[in-house]
Every structure is written in C-alpha cells, then in structure tokens.
Amino acid sequence: MNAPNPVVTPGSTSRRGLSHLLLAITVIVVAANLRPAITALGPIIERVGDDTGLSAASLGVLGALPLLTFGIVSPLVHRLSSRIGTDRAILGALILLAIGTVVRSLSGFEGFLWVGTILLAAAIAVGNVLMPAIVKRDFPHKVPLMTGIYSACLTGVAALASGIAVPIADAVNWELALGIWAIPAAIAAGVWALRLNGLQAERPVRTSEAPRPGSSMWKSPVAWQVAFVMTLQSSVFYMLITWLPTIEGSHGVGESLAGWHLFIFQMVGMFAGFATGPILHRAKDQRTVGAAVAGVMVVAMLGLIFAPSLVVLWAALAGVSSGASLVVSLTLMSVRARTPQDSSRLSGMAQSVGYLIASLGPITAGLLFEWTGSWVPALVLAATLSVGQGIFALLAGRNRYTHAE
C-alpha cells in the first residue's frame, strides 16, 4: 500500500505500523514536554535570583538562554533527522531533556543552572523543529486540527508547571520545582521508544529528497514571512513567561497569586489553541485568524498599562492571543511547505530566526526596567511587536508555498 505522497518518507512506515490514534497519543506526549521545563522558571525567577545573587539583567539572560539555544540548534535539526531518522532524533531529544532538567536543578555550583538550561533547551529545539513535520507526515489531511490539539497539550502542561512552581518551592526548594519535570520527560522517552518498536525500520531521508539547487528556505520570501510571525509571537510570549509575575508584583500581587495568574494565562491559551485548530481547518487561509489574534495581544498589553487592577482579565486575553498565535505559527510551518521534508527545513529556518531574535525579548524587558524603574516601556514594546505580528500574519497567511513548482 503506497503512501499518499509520491516520495517515500519515514511517515509511510509509521502510518502502516501504528494506528492514527496511537500516533496522536505519542505526538501529544512529546508536546507535553516542550515547555514546562521553561515555564516553571518564571514564577520563581526572583527566588532564584535571591539565592544565586543574579541581577535582573542576568535573570533576563537566563530566561532568554533557551531561546538563544533554540536559535543556534534549530538549523541543525533537519540534518540530524536526515541522518538518523525523525523518530530516533525525537527519542534522543527526550532523553537529553530529562538529563538537562536534572543537571539544572543540582545545587552547589551555579554553573549547573546554566549548563542544564542549555542542554534541556537543545533537546526542546529538536522537538520544536520536528513536530510540525511529523504532524504533516502522519496527519497530512488534518494539519490544523492536529496542530491545535498538539499545541493545546503543550500549553496546558506548561501552565501546570507555572502554577505549581511556587507551591513546590515553598514546600521544598526551587531546585525541585525545576527538576521535577525530568520525570515526565523520562516517561515520554519510554513512550516514544515503544512507538519506535511499533514502526518498521525507519530509513534516513534519501539523497533524492535533499534540497534542490536554488530551493534554500533562506531565499524564500514566504519562509521569511513565516519566520517573522514566529519571531514576534515568540518574543512576546517569552517576555510574559519570564516577567509577568514580576510585573504583577510591582502592582502588589503576591508571588503565589502571580504564579497562578501565569497559570491562567497559559490555560486560557490551551483552550484558545484547541479552538483555533478547527477554525483554521475550515478557513480558506490563515490571514484573518493570524491578524485577529495578534490584535488581542495589543489590547491585553494596553490593558496592563492603563488598567493594571484588571490584571486577571488582561492575562486571560494575553493567553487567548498567545495560544492561538502558537497554533497559527505551527500551522504556517506545515501548510506553507509542500512536503514533510520542506516543512522540517522551513520549521528549522523559521525557529532559528524566531528564537534568536525572540531571545532579546526577556533581556530587553529586564534592561528597560533597570533603566526606567517601570514595566510600562516593556509592555509598550510587547504591544508594538504584536502589531508587527499581525502585519506579517496577513502576508504569511496567504495560500502560497515557500517554493513554486
């Protein structure tokens, strides 16, 4: 039985070997591990600073370090998956994620915090790049729907990590609040290993599938449009994940309550992402949804500036925008490419650009606060970036491919 695509891919074996339900479950298990190791830091970042002596600017760098690592590692992921296979690359990433999460939580040497963060971020980068390609490969006719489910799970577990970080840190210490997320990563590695056992022998991508001359994603205007949507939505999201509890603290909100507000921000994002997938599935293109969800973030940032007493409302609206924007970005990485291989290349390129630039978000926000003593400039920056996201979504959302044929 032949695969729907004329080119033989690893996905052809996976669709024969496992049911779509089991494939979906394994994808969701991976999604559940692609953010909690990062989002657990925000609610307790000041506690980490107090214990380690790191300044606000240094904590901003710590918050941005995963994004810098994403940007450096992402362009290399397609080559890795071509050599060892997509599913094996994911398994290796999950194992590295568990190791890096443990290393970051070790006490006694400040370097563990930085080295562990780099390791876990490198692992997450592999998952970030390959999952849109896996969704396109295994669910070619349900990309927006599966992307919505995938991103909803990703966001929901990330929200849980934010919500329980402070209670765990209060009960034990902040190291455990960060290190506990090695457990689900190890479980996910075991589940993914079972997936591998259910597949027929997976072959690396054939040389005939290598990029064609002149088909570089770095030269495609459509690819750059997708990259800037990814860049701008990621910049705002990671600014908020890193600093929203601290911003609320400047208005008298307690640490624990601010952590739960961050939980609300992400939980609302989970439901918004889940709802966005079917909407995109029915839409003719992604322009209207992409621009609309960016506009919601503008409203939320302006609300935090002018009516901070309604912080829960603005956090919820920001969550709607963030969750939906993630689905839009991931969907664009799949639907703007013709094949799973091109989707992997587009994903690597867009996430490399996106995360390298987005890494400046938490750093810039911390510096703006140190220079001005106010969080208003950082919120104005976030609103401005969201306007830009809406503009690029109107461009990237058109029904075009990265390379015309």
PDB file of C-alpha atoms in Angstrom, residues 138-263:
ATOM      1  CA  ASP A 138       1.436  11.462   9.869  1.00  0.00           C
ATOM      2  CA  PHE A 139      -1.719  13.603   9.516  1.00  0.00           C
ATOM      3  CA  PRO A 140      -1.405  15.226   6.070  1.00  0.00           C
ATOM      4  CA  HIS A 141      -5.129  15.987   5.749  1.00  0.00           C
ATOM      5  CA  LYS A 142      -5.670  17.211   9.322  1.00  0.00           C
ATOM      6  CA  VAL A 143      -2.714  19.507   9.891  1.00  0.00           C
ATOM      7  CA  PRO A 144      -4.527  22.499  11.505  1.00  0.00           C
ATOM      8  CA  LEU A 145      -6.704  20.219  13.663  1.00  0.00           C
ATOM      9  CA  MET A 146      -3.799  18.129  14.943  1.00  0.00           C
ATOM     10  CA  THR A 147      -1.682  21.234  15.397  1.00  0.00           C
ATOM     11  CA  GLY A 148      -4.412  22.682  17.611  1.00  0.00           C
ATOM     12  CA  ILE A 149      -4.558  19.532  19.750  1.00  0.00           C
ATOM     13  CA  TYR A 150      -0.767  19.351  19.930  1.00  0.00           C
ATOM     14  CA  SER A 151      -0.343  22.988  20.925  1.00  0.00           C
ATOM     15  CA  ALA A 152      -3.210  22.799  23.446  1.00  0.00           C
ATOM     16  CA  CYS A 153      -1.450  19.976  25.266  1.00  0.00           C
ATOM     17  CA  LEU A 154       1.858  21.829  25.056  1.00  0.00           C
ATOM     18  CA  THR A 155       0.303  24.953  26.546  1.00  0.00           C
ATOM     19  CA  GLY A 156      -1.736  23.142  29.180  1.00  0.00           C
ATOM     20  CA  VAL A 157       1.194  21.309  30.744  1.00  0.00           C
ATOM     21  CA  ALA A 158       3.266  24.482  30.539  1.00  0.00           C
ATOM     22  CA  ALA A 159       0.504  26.214  32.513  1.00  0.00           C
ATOM     23  CA  LEU A 160       0.583  23.498  35.145  1.00  0.00           C
ATOM     24  CA  ALA A 161       4.342  23.964  35.505  1.00  0.00           C
ATOM     25  CA  SER A 162       3.848  27.667  36.182  1.00  0.00           C
ATOM     26  CA  GLY A 163       1.025  27.063  38.630  1.00  0.00           C
ATOM     27  CA  ILE A 164       2.787  24.533  40.864  1.00  0.00           C
ATOM     28  CA  ALA A 165       6.286  26.070  40.788  1.00  0.00           C
ATOM     29  CA  VAL A 166       5.790  28.322  43.807  1.00  0.00           C
ATOM     30  CA  PRO A 167       3.974  25.725  45.975  1.00  0.00           C
ATOM     31  CA  ILE A 168       6.742  23.190  45.332  1.00  0.00           C
ATOM     32  CA  ALA A 169       9.432  25.802  46.001  1.00  0.00           C
ATOM     33  CA  ASP A 170       7.649  26.748  49.251  1.00  0.00           C
ATOM     34  CA  ALA A 171       7.295  23.135  50.341  1.00  0.00           C
ATOM     35  CA  VAL A 172      10.814  22.011  49.414  1.00  0.00           C
ATOM     36  CA  ASN A 173      13.039  24.328  47.348  1.00  0.00           C
ATOM     37  CA  TRP A 174      13.195  25.966  43.933  1.00  0.00           C
ATOM     38  CA  GLU A 175      15.610  23.315  42.661  1.00  0.00           C
ATOM     39  CA  LEU A 176      12.947  20.620  42.981  1.00  0.00           C
ATOM     40  CA  ALA A 177      10.355  22.919  41.434  1.00  0.00           C
ATOM     41  CA  LEU A 178      12.540  22.922  38.322  1.00  0.00           C
ATOM     42  CA  GLY A 179      13.944  19.394  38.477  1.00  0.00           C
ATOM     43  CA  ILE A 180      10.663  17.541  38.870  1.00  0.00           C
ATOM     44  CA  TRP A 181       9.997  17.972  35.141  1.00  0.00           C
ATOM     45  CA  ALA A 182      12.663  15.401  34.354  1.00  0.00           C
ATOM     46  CA  ILE A 183      10.121  12.728  35.324  1.00  0.00           C
ATOM     47  CA  PRO A 184       7.579  13.347  32.519  1.00  0.00           C
ATOM     48  CA  ALA A 185      10.466  13.736  30.063  1.00  0.00           C
ATOM     49  CA  ALA A 186      11.749  10.286  31.017  1.00  0.00           C
ATOM     50  CA  ILE A 187       8.239   8.836  30.714  1.00  0.00           C
ATOM     51  CA  ALA A 188       7.845  10.440  27.278  1.00  0.00           C
ATOM     52  CA  ALA A 189      11.142   8.877  26.187  1.00  0.00           C
ATOM     53  CA  GLY A 190       9.797   5.473  27.181  1.00  0.00           C
ATOM     54  CA  VAL A 191       6.538   6.027  25.278  1.00  0.00           C
ATOM     55  CA  TRP A 192       8.427   7.198  22.202  1.00  0.00           C
ATOM     56  CA  ALA A 193      10.681   4.146  22.401  1.00  0.00           C
ATOM     57  CA  LEU A 194       7.546   1.985  22.271  1.00  0.00           C
ATOM     58  CA  ARG A 195       6.497   3.940  19.190  1.00  0.00           C
ATOM     59  CA  LEU A 196       9.823   3.094  17.571  1.00  0.00           C
ATOM     60  CA  ASN A 197       9.283  -0.588  18.333  1.00  0.00           C
ATOM     61  CA  GLY A 198       5.943  -0.361  16.566  1.00  0.00           C
ATOM     62  CA  LEU A 199       7.442   1.085  13.420  1.00  0.00           C
ATOM     63  CA  GLN A 200       9.073  -0.765  10.604  1.00  0.00           C
ATOM     64  CA  ALA A 201      12.764   0.056  10.169  1.00  0.00           C
ATOM     65  CA  GLU A 202      12.934   3.775   9.505  1.00  0.00           C
ATOM     66  CA  ARG A 203      15.273   4.925   6.744  1.00  0.00           C
ATOM     67  CA  PRO A 204      17.067   8.269   6.719  1.00  0.00           C
ATOM     68  CA  VAL A 205      15.901  10.668   4.041  1.00  0.00           C
ATOM     69  CA  ARG A 206      17.137   9.585   0.619  1.00  0.00           C
ATOM     70  CA  THR A 207      19.570  11.738  -1.272  1.00  0.00           C
ATOM     71  CA  SER A 208      16.856  12.413  -3.869  1.00  0.00           C
ATOM     72  CA  GLU A 209      14.992  14.277  -1.123  1.00  0.00           C
ATOM     73  CA  ALA A 210      17.870  16.660  -0.455  1.00  0.00           C
ATOM     74  CA  PRO A 211      17.212  20.369  -1.050  1.00  0.00           C
ATOM     75  CA  ARG A 212      17.153  21.257  -4.725  1.00  0.00           C
ATOM     76  CA  PRO A 213      19.529  23.894  -6.070  1.00  0.00           C
ATOM     77  CA  GLY A 214      18.011  27.299  -5.523  1.00  0.00           C
ATOM     78  CA  SER A 215      15.422  25.981  -3.051  1.00  0.00           C
ATOM     79  CA  SER A 216      17.019  27.328   0.111  1.00  0.00           C
ATOM     80  CA  MET A 217      14.465  28.470   2.669  1.00  0.00           C
ATOM     81  CA  TRP A 218      16.720  31.410   3.441  1.00  0.00           C
ATOM     82  CA  LYS A 219      15.968  32.794  -0.050  1.00  0.00           C
ATOM     83  CA  SER A 220      12.197  32.328   0.078  1.00  0.00           C
ATOM     84  CA  PRO A 221      10.074  35.443   0.848  1.00  0.00           C
ATOM     85  CA  VAL A 222       7.265  33.206   2.128  1.00  0.00           C
ATOM     86  CA  ALA A 223       9.662  31.475   4.519  1.00  0.00           C
ATOM     87  CA  TRP A 224      10.783  34.831   5.888  1.00  0.00           C
ATOM     88  CA  GLN A 225       7.166  35.903   6.392  1.00  0.00           C
ATOM     89  CA  VAL A 226       6.523  32.735   8.393  1.00  0.00           C
ATOM     90  CA  ALA A 227       9.753  33.324  10.311  1.00  0.00           C
ATOM     91  CA  PHE A 228       8.713  36.812  11.364  1.00  0.00           C
ATOM     92  CA  VAL A 229       5.317  35.622  12.574  1.00  0.00           C
ATOM     93  CA  MET A 230       7.203  33.079  14.675  1.00  0.00           C
ATOM     94  CA  THR A 231       9.704  35.711  15.808  1.00  0.00           C
ATOM     95  CA  LEU A 232       7.186  38.253  17.017  1.00  0.00           C
ATOM     96  CA  GLN A 233       4.772  35.890  18.745  1.00  0.00           C
ATOM     97  CA  SER A 234       7.668  34.131  20.487  1.00  0.00           C
ATOM     98  CA  SER A 235       9.186  37.431  21.617  1.00  0.00           C
ATOM     99  CA  VAL A 236       6.004  38.494  23.368  1.00  0.00           C
ATOM    100  CA  PHE A 237       5.270  35.061  24.825  1.00  0.00           C
ATOM    101  CA  TYR A 238       8.690  34.636  26.412  1.00  0.00           C
ATOM    102  CA  MET A 239       8.702  38.195  27.706  1.00  0.00           C
ATOM    103  CA  LEU A 240       5.465  37.434  29.532  1.00  0.00           C
ATOM    104  CA  ILE A 241       6.515  33.970  30.700  1.00  0.00           C
ATOM    105  CA  THR A 242       9.670  35.440  32.209  1.00  0.00           C
ATOM    106  CA  TRP A 243       8.392  38.727  33.635  1.00  0.00           C
ATOM    107  CA  LEU A 244       4.582  38.702  34.030  1.00  0.00           C
ATOM    108  CA  PRO A 245       4.717  37.544  37.680  1.00  0.00           C
ATOM    109  CA  THR A 246       7.299  40.232  38.433  1.00  0.00           C
ATOM    110  CA  ILE A 247       5.231  42.874  36.617  1.00  0.00           C
ATOM    111  CA  GLU A 248       2.246  41.894  38.741  1.00  0.00           C
ATOM    112  CA  GLY A 249       4.426  42.012  41.848  1.00  0.00           C
ATOM    113  CA  SER A 250       5.159  45.675  41.099  1.00  0.00           C
ATOM    114  CA  HIS A 251       1.410  46.268  41.488  1.00  0.00           C
ATOM    115  CA  GLY A 252       1.236  44.477  44.831  1.00  0.00           C
ATOM    116  CA  VAL A 253       0.242  40.984  43.648  1.00  0.00           C
ATOM    117  CA  GLY A 254       1.764  38.241  45.801  1.00  0.00           C
ATOM    118  CA  GLU A 255       4.267  35.744  44.380  1.00  0.00           C
ATOM    119  CA  SER A 256       1.976  32.723  44.662  1.00  0.00           C
ATOM    120  CA  LEU A 257      -1.044  34.532  43.207  1.00  0.00           C
ATOM    121  CA  ALA A 258       1.057  35.900  40.344  1.00  0.00           C
ATOM    122  CA  GLY A 259       2.199  32.357  39.615  1.00  0.00           C
ATOM    123  CA  TRP A 260      -1.407  31.232  39.345  1.00  0.00           C
ATOM    124  CA  HIS A 261      -2.168  34.188  37.087  1.00  0.00           C
ATOM    125  CA  LEU A 262       0.586  32.874  34.824  1.00  0.00           C
ATOM    126  CA  PHE A 263      -1.178  29.520  35.051  1.00  0.00           C
TER     127      PHE A 263
END
